[in-house]
Each structure stands twice: as C-alpha cells, then as structure tokens.
C-alpha cells in the first residue's frame, strides 16, 4: 500500500494550522476551493487542512482522481470497532485453516504409506511438496491483492484450496495426492495477503495489537494440526485427514464471503462511481479507473517480481525472512520428528504424541500475552512523545531477547530426547515450549518491523518474508 494510504489521515494530512477563513473555504465537498490570492497564481486544489494536492488537477478531458481525505468515512479505517473485530475474527479463521492444512498432514503419513504400499519417507513427499509450493503461492497471490482487492483474491485462493482437497480425499494412487497437494500449496495466498488487511483498517501507530492477534492465529494453525491429527489418525481413516481440511476450509470461506472489501483503492473506486451515478461529482474517478491499461503484461511481470526484487533492494527483508524461515522450518520438523522421537524413545502412542504438541501451542499464547507490556509501554511513550517517536528498528528490540530461546530450546531438546532412564518425557516438551516462544517472537517482530518500515509495500514485504 502506498505511503499515503498507510500513513495519512484527514486529521494528520496537513502540518500547518488552518485559519477560520480557510476552514470556510476548504470543505471536503469543495476540494477545489481556494483563496483569491491562491487563484491568482495557481489552480492546484487544497484539502481541508490547507495542503496542496497537484495530483488532483483534472486531466485534459476533465477527469480528476478522488483522494482518500475526500472519502475517509468510506474507507476501512473508519469502520466501527465491532466491524473491525468481526473482520479480524474471519481473517484469523482463514489463517488457522490455511496453516492447518500444512500441519495436519503428517498424521496421515503412516496410514497413507500403509494404504498405498509405500515407505513412510515417500509418503512425506506430500508434506514437502505442499510447503515448497506454498512458499511460491504467497509470492504470486499477494501483489494482486493490491491491484484487485483482498476479497476476490482470498475467495479465489480458498476456493482453489478447497477444490484440490477433493481429489486428495478420493485419490486412487499416491501420485494424485502429490499433484493435488502441490496445487493446493500454490493456491494458498497465506499471510502475505491477510497481513496486508491490517494496514487497510489500522494506522501504523495502532497496528501492533491486531497484527499480534493475526500472528497468533497463524502460528496456532501451524501447530494445532499436530494435536488434532492424532485423534484423526487413531479413530478415522486417512481420507478424513483431507475431508476435515476441506470442511474447515469451506466454513471459513463461507464466513469470509459475507465480509466487505477493505482495500482502500477499491473502496475509492466504488465511491467515485457512486458520486458519478448520483450526479454529486460527475468528473471524479477512482485511482484504478484512471489507469490505462489497468494491467499490462509488462506490469504483470513487475508485480510478480516485486517480492524477489525486495530480497536484493531491502537486505533487512532478506535477513529477517531467512531467520523466520529457519524458525518455521523447526516447527514443521517437530511435526515429523515427534512421531519418531516420542514413540521410539518414550513409548508414546498415537494420542500421546498428539498431546506432545500442546506445549508448542501453549507457548504461542504465552508469547502473545508476553508482548502486551511492550505494547502498553510503547503506546504510553507514543502519546507522550508524538506519533513519530518510535522508529521501525525499535520494534525489533524484544526479538533480541526472545530469539535467544531458540538455540536454548534446540540444544535442550537434543540433550533430553533420549528417553528413560536418562530423561523424563516432560523435559523435551519444556524445551519445545522455548522453541515455540522464539518462533512466535521471530514471526511477529519481523512482520511488525517490515510493515512499519515506510519504504516497502507491506503485502509485498510479507510475501517476500513468506518465501
């Protein structure tokens, strides 16, 4: 999202005080009003705060672009709290569902291997192929949500994900599962789109609260499958692993279907069209309506290359992405390793292995609430020192401490996973809790920094981070 759409509001659009005379002349319904002195040397329009907007000058055929400050009450920033909360809840459901598809499959590895007569290692290809194509899927989907809006992109993504679950559920051979898992991963828009939704509704100084909530839902999705997958494997056939993914996906897609669009440029286009149809302003057009052509082949290539370009032009995005990618890989490694470590070394059954994932899920909730004191302190200092007091780099400070728990957790897990009589089963679970704590911190702090860094597009940065 451009800097104006993310960092501006009518209350903060101008830096100079507006006189009473100017206030009378510069009303939102009269964007081209100007004083006699101004008219004598310029026809550039001004907003209600006295700020000049040269880009609002009509083009030769009389068309002009509708700006955010002229229709602020129509944008997602102005939604009431209950509407934002409802929207966030639906997005949280989407995040959990999409990541649940990645975390529940390992519980189907042994049943699938037995059914198709293949090795367990070969059956794990279904997990590998999904994650690899998922990484490219978030790259391909995210930039298009900037151009066409969040709602259609998420709906199309979820529709395709759900479609590819059906062949997996009735697969006559393992090859069908591999192909459809790959297509399902490629169809997944993931957090690269859902994280951009937060910037649609909240201004930078208030985004950390909803962002942390969405990160919680995303991390829970990557680990809750380990807990739920155990009972599925124990009491149901392997086909139900995919049917449950489909049921979950259909439910969250149905809920999201009734959610409104939040992308600012799309809402401005709709408001401009409404004003033309009602005769309120027959010459006003939205930003996308004035783009000719809307999308060219050259521009489409640029849109897809944006995330990869950021790896070169924004080293911090590359470094944070590598750190987060390594941390997430540990969680997916645990999903596979627990099925080997705890049965072989501690004698766990299928259900006991599922309960072994509970500490990781608990660590995510713990770290979510652990960030609250930082939020309260930053909010207090921001009110005291002004909205520009906090630099983006300051958002990485909690990570400097919490990231240390990742190597501690890894070493501890390695030293305590040998089983009795050397160690009790609770010991490796404690250290997996520490790995989960660090994983949440790396995820949240990385995304929080990138969305606050005003030089990058949040959706593109998030998709680059997703890869």
Short mmCIF file of C-alpha atoms in Angstrom, two decimals:
data_model
loop_
_atom_site.label_atom_id
_atom_site.label_comp_id
_atom_site.label_asym_id
_atom_site.label_seq_id
_atom_site.Cartn_x
_atom_site.Cartn_y
_atom_site.Cartn_z
CA UNK A 1 0.00 0.00 0.00
CA UNK A 2 1.32 3.40 -0.81
CA UNK A 3 2.61 5.70 1.85
CA UNK A 4 -0.41 7.97 1.64
CA UNK A 5 -2.90 5.19 2.15
CA UNK A 6 -1.00 3.74 5.06
CA UNK A 7 0.31 6.76 6.88
CA UNK A 8 -2.16 9.56 6.31
CA UNK A 9 -5.48 10.52 7.80
CA UNK A 10 -7.58 13.67 7.49
CA UNK A 11 -6.57 14.69 10.98
CA UNK A 12 -2.89 14.49 10.14
CA UNK A 13 -2.81 15.33 6.47
CA UNK A 14 -1.53 18.84 6.95
CA UNK A 15 1.18 20.23 9.15
CA UNK A 16 0.04 23.87 9.22
CA UNK A 17 -2.88 25.24 11.23
CA UNK A 18 -5.96 26.21 9.28
CA UNK A 19 -7.46 29.64 9.82
CA UNK A 20 -11.18 30.21 10.20
CA UNK A 21 -11.29 31.77 6.76
CA UNK A 22 -9.52 28.79 5.25
CA UNK A 23 -11.87 26.43 7.05
CA UNK A 24 -14.85 28.07 5.41
CA UNK A 25 -13.23 27.85 2.01
CA UNK A 26 -11.68 24.38 2.22
CA UNK A 27 -14.53 21.95 2.86
CA UNK A 28 -14.31 18.31 1.75
CA UNK A 29 -17.27 18.79 -0.57
CA UNK A 30 -15.42 21.64 -2.32
CA UNK A 31 -11.93 20.26 -2.93
CA UNK A 32 -11.03 22.89 -5.49
CA UNK A 33 -11.87 25.92 -3.42
CA UNK A 34 -9.02 28.39 -2.94
CA UNK A 35 -8.49 31.93 -1.76
CA UNK A 36 -8.30 34.84 -4.21
CA UNK A 37 -4.54 35.08 -3.71
CA UNK A 38 -4.14 31.39 -4.44
CA UNK A 39 -6.30 31.62 -7.56
CA UNK A 40 -4.12 34.40 -8.85
CA UNK A 41 -1.06 32.16 -9.17
CA UNK A 42 -2.26 28.53 -9.08
CA UNK A 43 -5.21 26.27 -9.75
CA UNK A 44 -3.82 23.48 -7.56
CA UNK A 45 -6.55 22.24 -5.17
CA UNK A 46 -6.14 22.12 -1.42
CA UNK A 47 -7.65 19.80 1.16
CA UNK A 48 -9.49 20.91 4.33
CA UNK A 49 -6.16 21.29 6.15
CA UNK A 50 -4.67 23.64 3.59
CA UNK A 51 -2.39 21.09 1.93
CA UNK A 52 -1.87 21.44 -1.83
CA UNK A 53 -2.54 18.38 -3.99
CA UNK A 54 -1.20 18.90 -7.52
CA UNK A 55 -2.20 15.37 -8.49
CA UNK A 56 -5.85 16.37 -8.06
CA UNK A 57 -5.75 18.76 -11.01
CA UNK A 58 -8.15 17.43 -13.67
CA UNK A 59 -6.61 15.92 -16.78
CA UNK A 60 -7.38 17.41 -20.22
CA UNK A 61 -10.69 15.54 -20.54
CA UNK A 62 -11.92 16.88 -17.19
CA UNK A 63 -11.42 13.75 -15.09
CA UNK A 64 -9.84 14.00 -11.67
CA UNK A 65 -8.82 11.41 -9.11
CA UNK A 66 -10.78 11.04 -5.88
CA UNK A 67 -8.42 11.21 -2.91
CA UNK A 68 -8.58 9.42 0.43
CA UNK A 69 -9.22 12.53 2.51
CA UNK A 70 -12.32 13.27 0.42
CA UNK A 71 -13.97 9.95 1.29
CA UNK A 72 -12.27 8.92 4.52
CA UNK A 73 -15.57 7.84 6.07
CA UNK A 74 -15.97 5.24 3.29
CA UNK A 75 -12.64 3.52 3.97
CA UNK A 76 -11.91 0.62 6.30
CA UNK A 77 -10.03 2.99 8.63
CA UNK A 78 -13.40 4.44 9.63
CA UNK A 79 -15.14 1.15 10.37
CA UNK A 80 -16.52 0.83 13.92
CA UNK A 81 -14.64 -1.36 16.38
CA UNK A 82 -17.20 -4.16 16.25
CA UNK A 83 -16.88 -4.39 12.46
CA UNK A 84 -13.09 -4.47 12.62
CA UNK A 85 -13.22 -7.15 15.32
CA UNK A 86 -15.60 -9.25 13.21
CA UNK A 87 -13.34 -8.87 10.20
CA UNK A 88 -10.24 -9.81 12.20
CA UNK A 89 -12.00 -12.92 13.51
CA UNK A 90 -12.76 -14.07 9.97
CA UNK A 91 -9.16 -13.45 8.89
CA UNK A 92 -7.90 -15.37 11.93
CA UNK A 93 -10.07 -18.30 10.85
CA UNK A 94 -8.57 -18.16 7.36
CA UNK A 95 -5.04 -18.11 8.76
CA UNK A 96 -5.69 -21.09 11.02
CA UNK A 97 -7.33 -23.04 8.19
CA UNK A 98 -4.58 -22.40 5.64
CA UNK A 99 -1.83 -23.34 8.07
CA UNK A 100 -3.83 -26.24 9.47
CA UNK A 101 -3.54 -27.81 6.01
CA UNK A 102 0.23 -27.82 6.44
CA UNK A 103 0.31 -29.17 9.99
CA UNK A 104 -2.30 -31.95 9.96
CA UNK A 105 -0.90 -33.92 7.02
CA UNK A 106 1.97 -35.58 9.00
CA UNK A 107 -0.64 -37.56 10.95
CA UNK A 108 -1.69 -39.15 7.65
CA UNK A 109 1.84 -40.25 6.70
CA UNK A 110 1.70 -43.75 8.21
CA UNK A 111 -1.89 -44.56 7.11
CA UNK A 112 -1.18 -43.29 3.57
CA UNK A 113 2.06 -45.27 3.40
CA UNK A 114 0.27 -48.43 4.53
CA UNK A 115 -2.67 -47.95 2.15
CA UNK A 116 -0.59 -47.35 -0.99
CA UNK A 117 2.24 -49.69 -0.09
CA UNK A 118 4.97 -47.06 0.03
CA UNK A 119 7.52 -46.13 2.66
CA UNK A 120 6.78 -43.50 5.30
CA UNK A 121 9.60 -41.40 3.88
CA UNK A 122 7.95 -41.44 0.46
CA UNK A 123 4.60 -40.50 2.00
CA UNK A 124 6.23 -37.39 3.50
CA UNK A 125 6.67 -36.04 -0.03
CA UNK A 126 3.07 -34.85 0.27
CA UNK A 127 4.14 -32.55 3.10
CA UNK A 128 7.31 -31.36 1.40
CA UNK A 129 5.65 -30.53 -1.91
CA UNK A 130 2.88 -28.57 -0.20
CA UNK A 131 5.32 -26.39 1.76
CA UNK A 132 7.55 -25.70 -1.25
CA UNK A 133 4.65 -24.64 -3.45
CA UNK A 134 3.09 -22.72 -0.55
CA UNK A 135 6.19 -20.51 -0.44
CA UNK A 136 5.75 -19.57 -4.09
CA UNK A 137 1.99 -19.29 -3.76
CA UNK A 138 2.21 -16.44 -1.29
CA UNK A 139 4.62 -14.71 -3.69
CA UNK A 140 2.22 -14.95 -6.61
CA UNK A 141 -1.03 -14.04 -4.84
CA UNK A 142 -0.06 -11.11 -2.61
CA UNK A 143 0.75 -8.42 -5.21
CA UNK A 144 -2.55 -9.00 -6.98
CA UNK A 145 -4.48 -8.17 -3.83
CA UNK A 146 -3.04 -4.67 -4.14
CA UNK A 147 -4.48 -4.31 -7.63
CA UNK A 148 -7.84 -6.11 -7.42
CA UNK A 149 -8.67 -6.07 -3.72
CA UNK A 150 -8.45 -8.50 -0.82
CA UNK A 151 -11.90 -10.10 -1.04
CA UNK A 152 -11.74 -11.61 -4.55
CA UNK A 153 -8.15 -12.79 -4.12
CA UNK A 154 -8.84 -14.54 -0.81
CA UNK A 155 -12.09 -16.04 -2.08
CA UNK A 156 -10.40 -17.40 -5.20
CA UNK A 157 -7.47 -18.71 -3.18
CA UNK A 158 -9.69 -20.51 -0.68
CA UNK A 159 -11.93 -21.89 -3.44
CA UNK A 160 -8.95 -23.46 -5.21
CA UNK A 161 -7.52 -24.82 -1.96
CA UNK A 162 -10.83 -26.50 -1.18
CA UNK A 163 -11.17 -27.88 -4.71
CA UNK A 164 -7.78 -29.62 -4.52
CA UNK A 165 -8.72 -31.29 -1.24
CA UNK A 166 -11.37 -33.37 -3.00
CA UNK A 167 -9.02 -35.38 -5.27
CA UNK A 168 -6.75 -35.99 -2.26
CA UNK A 169 -9.69 -37.43 -0.34
CA UNK A 170 -10.61 -39.91 -3.09
CA UNK A 171 -7.11 -40.44 -4.53
CA UNK A 172 -6.72 -43.79 -6.34
CA UNK A 173 -2.92 -43.56 -6.02
CA UNK A 174 -0.30 -41.60 -4.15
CA UNK A 175 0.68 -39.60 -7.24
CA UNK A 176 -2.73 -37.92 -7.18
CA UNK A 177 -2.12 -36.79 -3.61
CA UNK A 178 1.29 -35.35 -4.51
CA UNK A 179 -0.03 -33.40 -7.51
CA UNK A 180 -3.07 -32.03 -5.69
CA UNK A 181 -1.04 -31.14 -2.61
CA UNK A 182 1.31 -29.17 -4.86
CA UNK A 183 -1.61 -27.35 -6.48
CA UNK A 184 -3.13 -26.70 -3.07
CA UNK A 185 0.09 -25.13 -1.83
CA UNK A 186 0.39 -22.99 -4.95
CA UNK A 187 -3.21 -21.83 -4.46
CA UNK A 188 -2.55 -20.63 -0.92
CA UNK A 189 -2.34 -16.86 -0.55
CA UNK A 190 -1.37 -17.16 3.10
CA UNK A 191 -0.33 -14.42 5.48
CA UNK A 192 1.09 -12.28 2.70
CA UNK A 193 -2.48 -11.18 1.92
CA UNK A 194 -4.11 -11.45 5.33
CA UNK A 195 -1.39 -9.37 6.99
CA UNK A 196 -1.98 -6.64 4.42
CA UNK A 197 -5.60 -6.43 5.57
CA UNK A 198 -4.43 -4.95 8.87
CA UNK A 199 -2.91 -1.97 7.07
CA UNK A 200 -6.30 -1.42 5.42
CA UNK A 201 -8.06 -0.92 8.75
CA UNK A 202 -5.49 0.47 11.16
CA UNK A 203 -2.96 3.27 11.00
CA UNK A 204 0.69 2.44 11.77
CA UNK A 205 0.63 3.53 15.42
CA UNK A 206 -2.24 1.15 16.27
CA UNK A 207 -1.49 -1.84 14.05
CA UNK A 208 0.58 -3.81 16.57
CA UNK A 209 -2.44 -5.05 18.55
CA UNK A 210 -4.38 -6.62 15.64
CA UNK A 211 -1.16 -7.73 13.95
CA UNK A 212 -0.12 -9.70 17.03
CA UNK A 213 -3.55 -11.36 17.10
CA UNK A 214 -3.28 -12.44 13.46
CA UNK A 215 0.23 -13.75 14.07
CA UNK A 216 -1.19 -15.79 16.96
CA UNK A 217 -3.80 -17.34 14.67
CA UNK A 218 -1.16 -18.11 12.05
CA UNK A 219 1.22 -19.80 14.48
CA UNK A 220 -1.60 -21.77 16.09
CA UNK A 221 -2.54 -23.04 12.64
CA UNK A 222 0.95 -24.44 12.08
CA UNK A 223 0.87 -26.48 15.28
CA UNK A 224 -2.77 -27.25 16.10
CA UNK A 225 -2.76 -29.85 13.33
CA UNK A 226 -0.38 -31.92 15.42
CA UNK A 227 -2.90 -32.00 18.27
CA UNK A 228 -5.97 -32.67 16.12
CA UNK A 229 -4.17 -35.04 13.77
CA UNK A 230 -3.62 -37.63 16.50
CA UNK A 231 -7.31 -38.39 17.08
CA UNK A 232 -7.91 -38.32 13.32
CA UNK A 233 -5.21 -40.94 12.80
CA UNK A 234 -6.39 -43.01 15.76
CA UNK A 235 -10.12 -43.13 15.11
CA UNK A 236 -10.66 -42.27 11.41
CA UNK A 237 -9.38 -43.42 8.03
CA UNK A 238 -6.68 -41.44 6.23
CA UNK A 239 -9.24 -39.95 3.83
CA UNK A 240 -10.74 -37.99 6.73
CA UNK A 241 -7.48 -36.11 7.11
CA UNK A 242 -8.33 -34.35 3.84
CA UNK A 243 -12.10 -34.23 4.35
CA UNK A 244 -11.60 -32.34 7.62
CA UNK A 245 -9.26 -29.91 5.87
CA UNK A 246 -11.99 -29.37 3.28
CA UNK A 247 -14.75 -28.89 5.87
CA UNK A 248 -12.66 -26.38 7.79
CA UNK A 249 -11.79 -24.52 4.58
CA UNK A 250 -15.41 -24.34 3.37
CA UNK A 251 -16.58 -22.97 6.72
CA UNK A 252 -14.03 -20.14 6.85
CA UNK A 253 -14.60 -19.32 3.18
CA UNK A 254 -18.34 -19.09 3.80
CA UNK A 255 -17.77 -16.74 6.74
CA UNK A 256 -15.39 -14.57 4.73
CA UNK A 257 -17.87 -14.45 1.84
CA UNK A 258 -20.02 -12.07 3.89
CA UNK A 259 -17.11 -9.82 4.83
CA UNK A 260 -16.68 -6.48 2.99
CA UNK A 261 -13.76 -5.36 0.85
CA UNK A 262 -11.10 -3.42 2.77
CA UNK A 263 -8.55 -2.34 0.15
CA UNK A 264 -8.53 1.48 0.05
CA UNK A 265 -8.12 1.90 -3.72
CA UNK A 266 -11.06 -0.42 -4.42
CA UNK A 267 -13.30 1.44 -1.96
CA UNK A 268 -12.28 4.77 -3.50
CA UNK A 269 -13.19 3.41 -6.95
CA UNK A 270 -16.64 2.44 -5.67
CA UNK A 271 -17.22 5.81 -4.04
CA UNK A 272 -16.16 7.65 -7.19
CA UNK A 273 -18.58 5.57 -9.25
CA UNK A 274 -21.38 6.29 -6.76
CA UNK A 275 -20.75 10.03 -6.96
CA UNK A 276 -20.85 9.97 -10.74
CA UNK A 277 -24.07 7.96 -10.80
CA UNK A 278 -25.79 10.28 -8.33
CA UNK A 279 -24.53 13.39 -10.10
CA UNK A 280 -22.73 14.55 -6.96
CA UNK A 281 -19.45 14.85 -8.87
CA UNK A 282 -19.66 13.66 -12.50
CA UNK A 283 -15.96 14.19 -13.19
CA UNK A 284 -14.47 12.21 -10.28
CA UNK A 285 -12.82 8.82 -10.81
CA UNK A 286 -11.04 6.28 -8.65
CA UNK A 287 -7.30 5.59 -8.93
CA UNK A 288 -7.77 2.29 -10.74
CA UNK A 289 -10.31 3.77 -13.15
CA UNK A 290 -7.74 6.25 -14.41
CA UNK A 291 -5.10 3.59 -15.10
CA UNK A 292 -4.89 2.83 -18.82
CA UNK A 293 -4.45 -0.05 -19.30
CA UNK A 294 -5.38 -1.42 -15.91
CA UNK A 295 -2.79 -4.22 -16.09
CA UNK A 296 -0.36 -4.75 -18.97
CA UNK A 297 1.79 -7.84 -19.49
CA UNK A 298 4.85 -5.80 -18.58
CA UNK A 299 3.27 -4.55 -15.39
CA UNK A 300 2.06 -8.05 -14.52
CA UNK A 301 5.65 -9.25 -14.70
CA UNK A 302 6.76 -6.39 -12.46
CA UNK A 303 4.04 -7.23 -9.94
CA UNK A 304 5.21 -10.83 -9.68
CA UNK A 305 8.85 -9.81 -9.42
CA UNK A 306 8.29 -7.30 -6.60
CA UNK A 307 8.88 -9.75 -3.72
CA UNK A 308 12.03 -11.19 -5.30
CA UNK A 309 13.32 -7.69 -6.04
CA UNK A 310 12.96 -6.83 -2.37
CA UNK A 311 15.46 -9.53 -1.43
CA UNK A 312 18.08 -7.53 -3.32
CA UNK A 313 16.98 -3.98 -2.63
CA UNK A 314 15.99 -4.49 1.03
CA UNK A 315 18.66 -6.62 2.78
CA UNK A 316 16.77 -6.43 6.09
CA UNK A 317 13.81 -8.17 4.43
CA UNK A 318 16.11 -10.94 3.20
CA UNK A 319 17.76 -11.42 6.60
CA UNK A 320 14.52 -11.42 8.56
CA UNK A 321 12.99 -13.78 6.02
CA UNK A 322 15.87 -16.22 6.40
CA UNK A 323 15.61 -16.10 10.19
CA UNK A 324 11.85 -16.59 10.15
CA UNK A 325 12.08 -19.32 7.53
CA UNK A 326 14.56 -21.27 9.63
CA UNK A 327 12.38 -20.87 12.71
CA UNK A 328 9.22 -22.02 10.92
CA UNK A 329 11.13 -24.96 9.46
CA UNK A 330 11.84 -26.12 13.01
CA UNK A 331 8.12 -26.29 13.79
CA UNK A 332 7.44 -28.36 10.68
CA UNK A 333 10.43 -30.53 11.57
CA UNK A 334 8.90 -31.11 15.00
CA UNK A 335 5.68 -32.22 13.33
CA UNK A 336 7.64 -35.05 11.75
CA UNK A 337 10.23 -35.64 14.48
CA UNK A 338 7.73 -36.03 17.31
CA UNK A 339 6.24 -39.03 15.51
CA UNK A 340 9.66 -40.69 15.72
CA UNK A 341 11.18 -39.36 18.94
CA UNK A 342 8.36 -39.91 21.41
CA UNK A 343 7.16 -43.35 20.23
CA UNK A 344 10.68 -44.78 19.91
CA UNK A 345 12.31 -43.20 22.97
CA UNK A 346 9.39 -42.72 25.37
CA UNK A 347 6.91 -45.37 24.23
CA UNK A 348 4.18 -42.87 23.32
CA UNK A 349 1.11 -43.98 21.40
CA UNK A 350 -0.69 -42.02 18.69
CA UNK A 351 -2.73 -39.88 21.08
CA UNK A 352 0.20 -39.24 23.44
CA UNK A 353 2.25 -37.92 20.51
CA UNK A 354 -0.63 -35.56 19.67
CA UNK A 355 -0.68 -34.22 23.24
CA UNK A 356 3.08 -33.60 22.98
CA UNK A 357 2.28 -30.67 20.66
CA UNK A 358 0.27 -28.89 23.35
CA UNK A 359 3.35 -27.13 24.84
CA UNK A 360 4.13 -25.54 21.47
CA UNK A 361 0.57 -24.24 21.18
CA UNK A 362 0.72 -23.02 24.78
CA UNK A 363 3.97 -21.18 24.05
CA UNK A 364 2.25 -19.17 21.32
CA UNK A 365 -0.47 -17.96 23.68
CA UNK A 366 2.14 -17.23 26.35
CA UNK A 367 4.28 -15.13 23.99
CA UNK A 368 1.21 -13.33 22.64
CA UNK A 369 0.42 -12.04 26.12
CA UNK A 370 4.12 -11.51 26.84
CA UNK A 371 4.16 -8.77 24.19
CA UNK A 372 1.39 -6.79 25.86
CA UNK A 373 3.64 -4.98 28.39
CA UNK A 374 5.80 -3.79 25.48
CA UNK A 375 2.69 -2.57 23.69
CA UNK A 376 1.46 -0.69 26.75
CA UNK A 377 4.84 0.95 27.25
CA UNK A 378 5.17 1.94 23.58
CA UNK A 379 1.62 3.32 23.49
CA UNK A 380 2.35 5.42 26.57
CA UNK A 381 5.61 6.79 25.15
CA UNK A 382 3.98 7.46 21.79
CA UNK A 383 1.25 9.54 23.42
CA UNK A 384 3.90 11.39 25.40
CA UNK A 385 6.42 11.98 22.60
CA UNK A 386 4.24 12.03 19.48
CA UNK A 387 3.41 9.50 16.72
CA UNK A 388 6.84 9.79 15.06
CA UNK A 389 8.75 8.97 18.24
CA UNK A 390 9.11 5.26 17.59
CA UNK A 391 11.43 4.14 14.79
CA UNK A 392 10.80 0.85 12.96
CA UNK A 393 14.03 -0.61 14.33
CA UNK A 394 12.77 -0.21 17.88
CA UNK A 395 10.18 -2.89 17.14
CA UNK A 396 12.97 -5.46 16.89
CA UNK A 397 14.18 -4.94 20.47
CA UNK A 398 12.02 -7.68 22.06
CA UNK A 399 13.33 -10.06 19.43
CA UNK A 400 16.92 -9.52 20.59
CA UNK A 401 15.99 -11.18 23.88
CA UNK A 402 13.35 -13.71 22.88
CA UNK A 403 15.22 -15.11 19.86
CA UNK A 404 17.85 -16.49 22.24
CA UNK A 405 15.36 -19.09 23.42
CA UNK A 406 15.51 -20.81 20.03
CA UNK A 407 19.09 -22.16 20.31
CA UNK A 408 18.50 -22.85 24.00
CA UNK A 409 15.40 -24.88 23.13
CA UNK A 410 17.18 -26.76 20.35
CA UNK A 411 20.16 -27.76 22.47
CA UNK A 412 17.90 -28.67 25.37
CA UNK A 413 15.61 -30.79 23.21
CA UNK A 414 18.59 -32.63 21.72
CA UNK A 415 20.02 -33.40 25.17
CA UNK A 416 16.74 -34.57 26.71
CA UNK A 417 15.05 -36.58 23.94
CA UNK A 418 16.90 -39.82 24.72
CA UNK A 419 14.15 -41.16 26.94
CA UNK A 420 14.26 -43.02 30.26
CA UNK A 421 16.19 -43.64 32.36
CA UNK A 422 18.23 -40.63 31.23
CA UNK A 423 15.37 -38.10 30.98
CA UNK A 424 11.68 -37.73 31.70
CA UNK A 425 9.28 -37.03 28.83
CA UNK A 426 8.41 -33.59 30.21
CA UNK A 427 11.96 -32.30 29.60
CA UNK A 428 11.90 -32.21 25.76
CA UNK A 429 8.40 -30.70 25.90
CA UNK A 430 9.70 -27.84 28.04
CA UNK A 431 12.42 -27.12 25.51
CA UNK A 432 9.94 -27.35 22.62
CA UNK A 433 7.96 -24.69 24.51
CA UNK A 434 11.03 -22.42 24.33
CA UNK A 435 11.38 -23.02 20.59
CA UNK A 436 7.72 -22.09 20.11
CA UNK A 437 8.22 -18.93 22.18
CA UNK A 438 11.13 -17.85 19.99
CA UNK A 439 9.24 -18.78 16.81
CA UNK A 440 6.33 -16.50 17.69
CA UNK A 441 8.70 -13.64 18.55
CA UNK A 442 10.62 -14.00 15.29
CA UNK A 443 7.40 -14.16 13.28
CA UNK A 444 5.74 -11.18 14.94
CA UNK A 445 8.74 -8.86 15.28
CA UNK A 446 9.83 -9.48 11.68
CA UNK A 447 6.44 -8.67 10.22
CA UNK A 448 5.90 -5.76 12.62
CA UNK A 449 9.18 -4.20 11.53
CA UNK A 450 8.51 -4.65 7.82
CA UNK A 451 5.01 -3.22 7.93
CA UNK A 452 6.25 -0.16 9.86
CA UNK A 453 9.17 0.42 7.52
CA UNK A 454 7.55 3.01 5.27
CA UNK A 455 9.75 2.36 2.24
CA UNK A 456 8.22 -1.00 1.41
CA UNK A 457 4.80 -2.28 0.45
CA UNK A 458 3.52 -4.36 3.33
CA UNK A 459 1.89 -7.04 1.22
CA UNK A 460 4.99 -7.44 -0.96
CA UNK A 461 7.31 -7.48 2.03
CA UNK A 462 5.10 -10.08 3.69
CA UNK A 463 5.13 -12.28 0.60
CA UNK A 464 8.92 -11.98 0.34
CA UNK A 465 9.10 -12.91 4.01
CA UNK A 466 6.72 -15.83 3.35
CA UNK A 467 9.11 -17.36 0.81
#
